[in-house]
mmCIF file of C-alpha atoms in Angstrom:
data_model
loop_
_atom_site.group_PDB
_atom_site.id
_atom_site.type_symbol
_atom_site.label_atom_id
_atom_site.label_comp_id
_atom_site.label_asym_id
_atom_site.label_seq_id
_atom_site.Cartn_x
_atom_site.Cartn_y
_atom_site.Cartn_z
ATOM 1 C CA MET A 1 -1.104 -1.967 33.887
ATOM 2 C CA THR A 2 1.370 -0.888 36.567
ATOM 3 C CA LYS A 3 3.928 -3.580 37.281
ATOM 4 C CA LEU A 4 5.088 -4.502 40.779
ATOM 5 C CA SER A 5 8.857 -4.936 41.023
ATOM 6 C CA VAL A 6 9.931 -6.339 44.378
ATOM 7 C CA ASN A 7 13.197 -5.066 45.828
ATOM 8 C CA ILE A 8 14.885 -7.995 47.585
ATOM 9 C CA ASN A 9 17.715 -6.078 49.260
ATOM 10 C CA LYS A 10 16.258 -6.723 52.719
ATOM 11 C CA ILE A 11 16.409 -10.467 52.140
ATOM 12 C CA ALA A 12 20.149 -10.130 51.542
ATOM 13 C CA THR A 13 20.487 -7.909 54.627
ATOM 14 C CA LEU A 14 18.978 -10.653 56.777
ATOM 15 C CA ARG A 15 21.198 -13.292 55.191
ATOM 16 C CA ASN A 16 24.340 -11.235 55.688
ATOM 17 C CA ALA A 17 23.547 -10.597 59.356
ATOM 18 C CA ARG A 18 24.181 -14.253 60.155
ATOM 19 C CA GLY A 19 26.408 -15.435 57.332
ATOM 20 C CA GLY A 20 25.686 -18.511 55.295
ATOM 21 C CA ASN A 21 22.854 -18.523 52.786
ATOM 22 C CA ASN A 22 19.649 -18.352 54.806
ATOM 23 C CA PRO A 23 17.388 -16.831 53.604
ATOM 24 C CA ASN A 24 18.401 -17.710 50.082
ATOM 25 C CA VAL A 25 18.179 -14.690 47.792
ATOM 26 C CA LEU A 26 17.729 -16.806 44.672
ATOM 27 C CA THR A 27 14.900 -18.816 46.211
ATOM 28 C CA VAL A 28 13.083 -15.679 47.347
ATOM 29 C CA ALA A 29 13.408 -14.134 43.886
ATOM 30 C CA ARG A 30 11.895 -17.267 42.330
ATOM 31 C CA ASP A 31 9.071 -17.197 44.857
ATOM 32 C CA VAL A 32 8.351 -13.527 44.198
ATOM 33 C CA GLU A 33 7.814 -14.364 40.533
ATOM 34 C CA LEU A 34 5.830 -17.516 41.389
ATOM 35 C CA PHE A 35 3.510 -15.466 43.618
ATOM 36 C CA GLY A 36 2.817 -12.890 40.921
ATOM 37 C CA GLY A 37 5.566 -10.295 41.223
ATOM 38 C CA GLN A 38 6.273 -8.790 37.824
ATOM 39 C CA GLY A 39 9.875 -7.827 38.398
ATOM 40 C CA ILE A 40 12.875 -8.118 40.683
ATOM 41 C CA THR A 41 14.823 -5.054 41.816
ATOM 42 C CA VAL A 42 18.245 -5.043 43.452
ATOM 43 C CA HIS A 43 20.415 -2.149 44.597
ATOM 44 C CA PRO A 44 24.008 -3.326 45.011
ATOM 45 C CA ARG A 45 26.245 -0.900 46.884
ATOM 46 C CA PRO A 46 30.056 -0.881 46.867
ATOM 47 C CA ASP A 47 30.310 -2.185 50.451
ATOM 48 C CA GLU A 48 27.946 -5.091 49.586
ATOM 49 C CA ARG A 49 26.128 -4.718 52.893
ATOM 50 C CA HIS A 50 23.052 -6.352 51.397
ATOM 51 C CA ILE A 51 22.932 -7.417 47.735
ATOM 52 C CA ARG A 52 26.378 -8.472 46.573
ATOM 53 C CA TYR A 53 27.713 -8.100 43.063
ATOM 54 C CA GLN A 54 27.839 -11.892 42.805
ATOM 55 C CA ASP A 55 24.152 -12.086 43.786
ATOM 56 C CA VAL A 56 23.382 -9.926 40.768
ATOM 57 C CA ARG A 57 25.306 -12.283 38.508
ATOM 58 C CA ASP A 58 23.603 -15.334 40.013
ATOM 59 C CA LEU A 59 20.126 -13.829 39.754
ATOM 60 C CA ARG A 60 20.297 -12.852 36.099
ATOM 61 C CA PRO A 61 19.881 -16.261 34.424
ATOM 62 C CA GLN A 62 16.964 -17.330 36.619
ATOM 63 C CA ILE A 63 14.745 -14.248 36.412
ATOM 64 C CA THR A 64 11.836 -14.713 34.012
ATOM 65 C CA THR A 65 10.161 -11.330 34.585
ATOM 66 C CA GLU A 66 11.917 -7.943 34.480
ATOM 67 C CA PHE A 67 15.243 -7.385 36.204
ATOM 68 C CA ASN A 68 15.941 -3.864 37.463
ATOM 69 C CA ILE A 69 19.356 -2.948 38.847
ATOM 70 C CA GLU A 70 19.531 0.409 40.595
ATOM 71 C CA GLY A 71 22.491 2.300 41.949
ATOM 72 C CA ASN A 72 25.033 5.052 41.545
ATOM 73 C CA PRO A 73 26.835 4.557 38.216
ATOM 74 C CA ILE A 74 30.366 4.455 39.531
ATOM 75 C CA ASP A 75 32.782 2.417 37.421
ATOM 76 C CA SER A 76 32.273 -0.911 39.210
ATOM 77 C CA PHE A 77 28.477 -0.573 39.042
ATOM 78 C CA THR A 78 28.553 0.327 35.369
ATOM 79 C CA GLU A 79 30.792 -2.648 34.588
ATOM 80 C CA LEU A 80 28.436 -4.973 36.490
ATOM 81 C CA VAL A 81 25.351 -3.730 34.658
ATOM 82 C CA LEU A 82 27.025 -4.058 31.269
ATOM 83 C CA GLU A 83 28.080 -7.599 32.186
ATOM 84 C CA VAL A 84 24.669 -8.696 33.416
ATOM 85 C CA LEU A 85 22.473 -6.798 30.907
ATOM 86 C CA PRO A 86 19.277 -6.390 32.958
ATOM 87 C CA THR A 87 15.964 -5.227 31.545
ATOM 88 C CA GLN A 88 16.390 -1.852 33.215
ATOM 89 C CA VAL A 89 19.007 0.166 35.047
ATOM 90 C CA THR A 90 17.895 2.913 37.428
ATOM 91 C CA LEU A 91 20.463 5.619 38.097
ATOM 92 C CA VAL A 92 20.422 6.731 41.749
ATOM 93 C CA PRO A 93 22.737 9.413 43.218
ATOM 94 C CA ASP A 94 23.757 7.491 46.326
ATOM 95 C CA GLY A 95 26.784 8.390 48.363
ATOM 96 C CA HIS A 96 28.946 5.456 49.433
ATOM 97 C CA ASP A 97 27.887 5.829 53.074
ATOM 98 C CA GLN A 98 24.154 6.408 52.624
ATOM 99 C CA ILE A 99 21.853 4.070 54.543
ATOM 100 C CA THR A 100 19.175 4.466 51.884
ATOM 101 C CA SER A 101 18.379 6.722 48.964
ATOM 102 C CA ASN A 102 17.176 10.163 50.068
ATOM 103 C CA HIS A 103 17.040 12.355 46.959
ATOM 104 C CA GLY A 104 16.958 12.284 43.201
ATOM 105 C CA TRP A 105 19.419 13.542 40.614
ATOM 106 C CA ASN A 106 19.739 17.144 39.633
ATOM 107 C CA THR A 107 19.410 16.318 35.969
ATOM 108 C CA ILE A 108 20.198 19.872 34.921
ATOM 109 C CA GLU A 109 23.489 20.272 36.774
ATOM 110 C CA ASN A 110 24.561 16.703 35.937
ATOM 111 C CA LYS A 111 23.367 16.720 32.332
ATOM 112 C CA ALA A 112 26.728 15.921 30.733
ATOM 113 C CA PHE A 113 27.460 12.972 33.027
ATOM 114 C CA LEU A 114 23.939 11.538 32.839
ATOM 115 C CA THR A 115 23.812 11.920 29.079
ATOM 116 C CA ASP A 116 27.006 9.926 28.709
ATOM 117 C CA ILE A 117 25.923 7.150 31.055
ATOM 118 C CA CYS A 118 22.440 6.905 29.507
ATOM 119 C CA LYS A 119 24.062 6.532 26.087
ATOM 120 C CA THR A 120 26.368 3.797 27.411
ATOM 121 C CA PHE A 121 23.521 1.728 28.799
ATOM 122 C CA LYS A 122 21.100 2.338 25.945
ATOM 123 C CA ASN A 123 23.764 1.292 23.426
ATOM 124 C CA ALA A 124 23.852 -2.013 25.305
ATOM 125 C CA GLY A 125 20.076 -2.391 24.894
ATOM 126 C CA ILE A 126 19.223 -1.618 28.533
ATOM 127 C CA ARG A 127 16.211 0.538 29.373
ATOM 128 C CA THR A 128 17.514 3.469 31.398
ATOM 129 C CA SER A 129 15.626 5.259 34.171
ATOM 130 C CA ILE A 130 16.782 8.251 36.215
ATOM 131 C CA PHE A 131 15.745 8.628 39.866
ATOM 132 C CA VAL A 132 14.388 12.168 40.371
ATOM 133 C CA ASP A 133 12.501 14.266 42.872
ATOM 134 C CA ALA A 134 8.924 15.245 42.055
ATOM 135 C CA ASP A 135 9.912 18.346 40.112
ATOM 136 C CA PRO A 136 8.794 18.834 36.494
ATOM 137 C CA ARG A 137 12.077 20.612 35.710
ATOM 138 C CA GLN A 138 14.063 17.540 36.760
ATOM 139 C CA VAL A 139 11.779 15.304 34.709
ATOM 140 C CA GLU A 140 12.305 17.499 31.661
ATOM 141 C CA GLY A 141 16.036 17.396 32.384
ATOM 142 C CA ALA A 142 15.980 13.585 32.407
ATOM 143 C CA LYS A 143 14.419 13.623 28.965
ATOM 144 C CA ALA A 144 17.206 15.913 27.756
ATOM 145 C CA CYS A 145 19.755 13.392 29.114
ATOM 146 C CA GLY A 146 18.322 10.643 26.922
ATOM 147 C CA ALA A 147 16.602 8.578 29.613
ATOM 148 C CA ASP A 148 13.772 6.194 28.734
ATOM 149 C CA ARG A 149 12.004 6.644 32.060
ATOM 150 C CA VAL A 150 12.132 8.514 35.339
ATOM 151 C CA GLU A 151 11.535 7.034 38.763
ATOM 152 C CA LEU A 152 9.901 9.478 41.155
ATOM 153 C CA TYR A 153 11.370 9.476 44.670
ATOM 154 C CA THR A 154 8.192 8.957 46.702
ATOM 155 C CA GLU A 155 9.396 9.310 50.313
ATOM 156 C CA PRO A 156 7.964 12.881 50.598
ATOM 157 C CA TYR A 157 4.586 11.544 49.446
ATOM 158 C CA ALA A 158 4.696 8.704 51.961
ATOM 159 C CA SER A 159 5.695 11.073 54.781
ATOM 160 C CA GLY A 160 2.844 13.458 54.073
ATOM 161 C CA TYR A 161 0.169 10.910 53.237
ATOM 162 C CA ALA A 162 -1.348 10.516 56.700
ATOM 163 C CA THR A 163 -1.591 14.263 57.299
ATOM 164 C CA ASN A 164 -2.848 15.508 53.933
ATOM 165 C CA ARG A 165 -2.765 13.036 51.101
ATOM 166 C CA GLU A 166 -4.074 15.531 48.536
ATOM 167 C CA ALA A 167 -1.235 17.946 49.260
ATOM 168 C CA ALA A 168 1.276 15.105 49.388
ATOM 169 C CA ILE A 169 0.361 13.762 45.960
ATOM 170 C CA ALA A 170 0.097 17.132 44.183
ATOM 171 C CA PRO A 171 3.774 17.558 43.195
ATOM 172 C CA PHE A 172 3.902 13.946 42.036
ATOM 173 C CA ILE A 173 0.934 14.457 39.748
ATOM 174 C CA ALA A 174 2.668 17.506 38.272
ATOM 175 C CA ALA A 175 5.903 15.582 37.714
ATOM 176 C CA ALA A 176 4.058 12.580 36.308
ATOM 177 C CA GLU A 177 2.132 14.769 33.892
ATOM 178 C CA GLU A 178 5.413 16.287 32.727
ATOM 179 C CA ALA A 179 6.824 12.811 32.121
ATOM 180 C CA ARG A 180 3.796 11.970 30.018
ATOM 181 C CA ARG A 181 4.058 15.288 28.147
ATOM 182 C CA VAL A 182 7.695 14.746 27.159
ATOM 183 C CA GLY A 183 7.245 11.056 26.364
ATOM 184 C CA LEU A 184 9.081 9.456 29.278
ATOM 185 C CA GLY A 185 8.042 6.225 30.925
ATOM 186 C CA LEU A 186 7.172 6.564 34.603
ATOM 187 C CA ASN A 187 8.274 4.556 37.634
ATOM 188 C CA ALA A 188 7.925 5.257 41.348
ATOM 189 C CA GLY A 189 9.589 4.028 44.491
ATOM 190 C CA HIS A 190 10.648 4.580 48.081
ATOM 191 C CA ASP A 191 8.402 4.086 51.127
ATOM 192 C CA LEU A 192 5.355 3.059 49.117
ATOM 193 C CA SER A 193 3.288 0.686 51.224
ATOM 194 C CA LEU A 194 -0.103 -0.998 51.580
ATOM 195 C CA GLU A 195 -1.254 2.149 53.360
ATOM 196 C CA ASN A 196 -0.472 4.624 50.594
ATOM 197 C CA LEU A 197 -0.010 2.695 47.349
ATOM 198 C CA ALA A 198 -3.619 2.450 46.184
ATOM 199 C CA TYR A 199 -4.215 6.201 46.448
ATOM 200 C CA TYR A 200 -0.968 6.957 44.637
ATOM 201 C CA HIS A 201 -1.966 4.635 41.823
ATOM 202 C CA GLN A 202 -5.484 6.025 41.625
ATOM 203 C CA GLN A 203 -4.077 9.516 41.129
ATOM 204 C CA ILE A 204 -1.307 8.508 38.684
ATOM 205 C CA PRO A 205 -2.629 5.380 36.957
ATOM 206 C CA TRP A 206 -0.244 5.737 34.004
ATOM 207 C CA THR A 207 2.672 4.709 36.229
ATOM 208 C CA ASP A 208 4.556 1.920 34.462
ATOM 209 C CA GLU A 209 6.189 0.337 37.502
ATOM 210 C CA VAL A 210 6.511 0.652 41.257
ATOM 211 C CA SER A 211 9.582 -0.715 43.020
ATOM 212 C CA ILE A 212 8.877 -1.703 46.620
ATOM 213 C CA GLY A 213 11.140 -3.436 49.100
ATOM 214 C CA HIS A 214 11.290 -2.390 52.741
ATOM 215 C CA ALA A 215 7.555 -2.119 53.456
ATOM 216 C CA LEU A 216 6.733 -5.231 51.446
ATOM 217 C CA ILE A 217 9.277 -7.398 53.243
ATOM 218 C CA CYS A 218 8.110 -6.036 56.619
ATOM 219 C CA ASP A 219 4.519 -6.929 55.739
ATOM 220 C CA ALA A 220 5.634 -10.390 54.674
ATOM 221 C CA LEU A 221 6.891 -11.089 58.213
ATOM 222 C CA TYR A 222 3.272 -10.993 59.372
ATOM 223 C CA LEU A 223 1.287 -11.929 56.274
ATOM 224 C CA GLY A 224 3.650 -14.251 54.446
ATOM 225 C CA LEU A 225 5.266 -13.408 51.128
ATOM 226 C CA GLN A 226 2.542 -14.840 48.905
ATOM 227 C CA GLU A 227 -0.307 -13.015 50.663
ATOM 228 C CA THR A 228 1.699 -9.793 50.792
ATOM 229 C CA ILE A 229 2.369 -9.777 47.064
ATOM 230 C CA LYS A 230 -1.304 -10.539 46.456
ATOM 231 C CA ARG A 231 -2.296 -7.459 48.479
ATOM 232 C CA TYR A 232 0.185 -5.171 46.723
ATOM 233 C CA LEU A 233 -1.066 -6.346 43.350
ATOM 234 C CA ALA A 234 -4.624 -5.692 44.512
ATOM 235 C CA ALA A 235 -3.657 -2.126 45.487
ATOM 236 C CA LEU A 236 -2.478 -1.620 41.899
ATOM 237 C CA ALA A 237 -5.651 -3.104 40.400
ATOM 238 C CA HIS A 238 -8.015 -0.334 41.506
#
């Protein structure tokens, strides 16, 4: 079964736009789990423009499903993850000024660094996933770094879906098959939506987890959070 982890960064973005605590990140996280979400994802950045480091600390004791913290493993991020001890950490090569993630790691060129950081997190009992492009070589490289899983960066699939979904999914199938061959768990995320999720899952049903935030929160503005989560779960049930 592929789990749905809901990224709640956009809830924090809305809260921060006005100040105060409305919407309440902790309440939304509880509701996500109540409505069937099987995990909570956050991506704290150094400027705290959405999820704050303190949010991560406050969320940890209340989450009853899986907690996934993603981000660039700079010193402050690494210290936070080791303090909070989530279920999973996802290593993402974000620059400090990036609006959103737009590429995966080069696991070959960064092997020494990624090997060290994977060892640090795994020694703390945290499942470690590396964010990679849909390239079998990068998947194989993640295995060599000691990762438990890879997360495939799915924006290229989402961009090409409407034009030619078979061509768009092809490199992801190849990367996913490589992950299965080398014994890595498999996650996916970025721009997955109600439009393209079911087909992705049909083609790569051995995906362990999808992490979805922006599209899901946008859908919730029209459908409501409970109905939206229900529809995303249905897309993963085919």
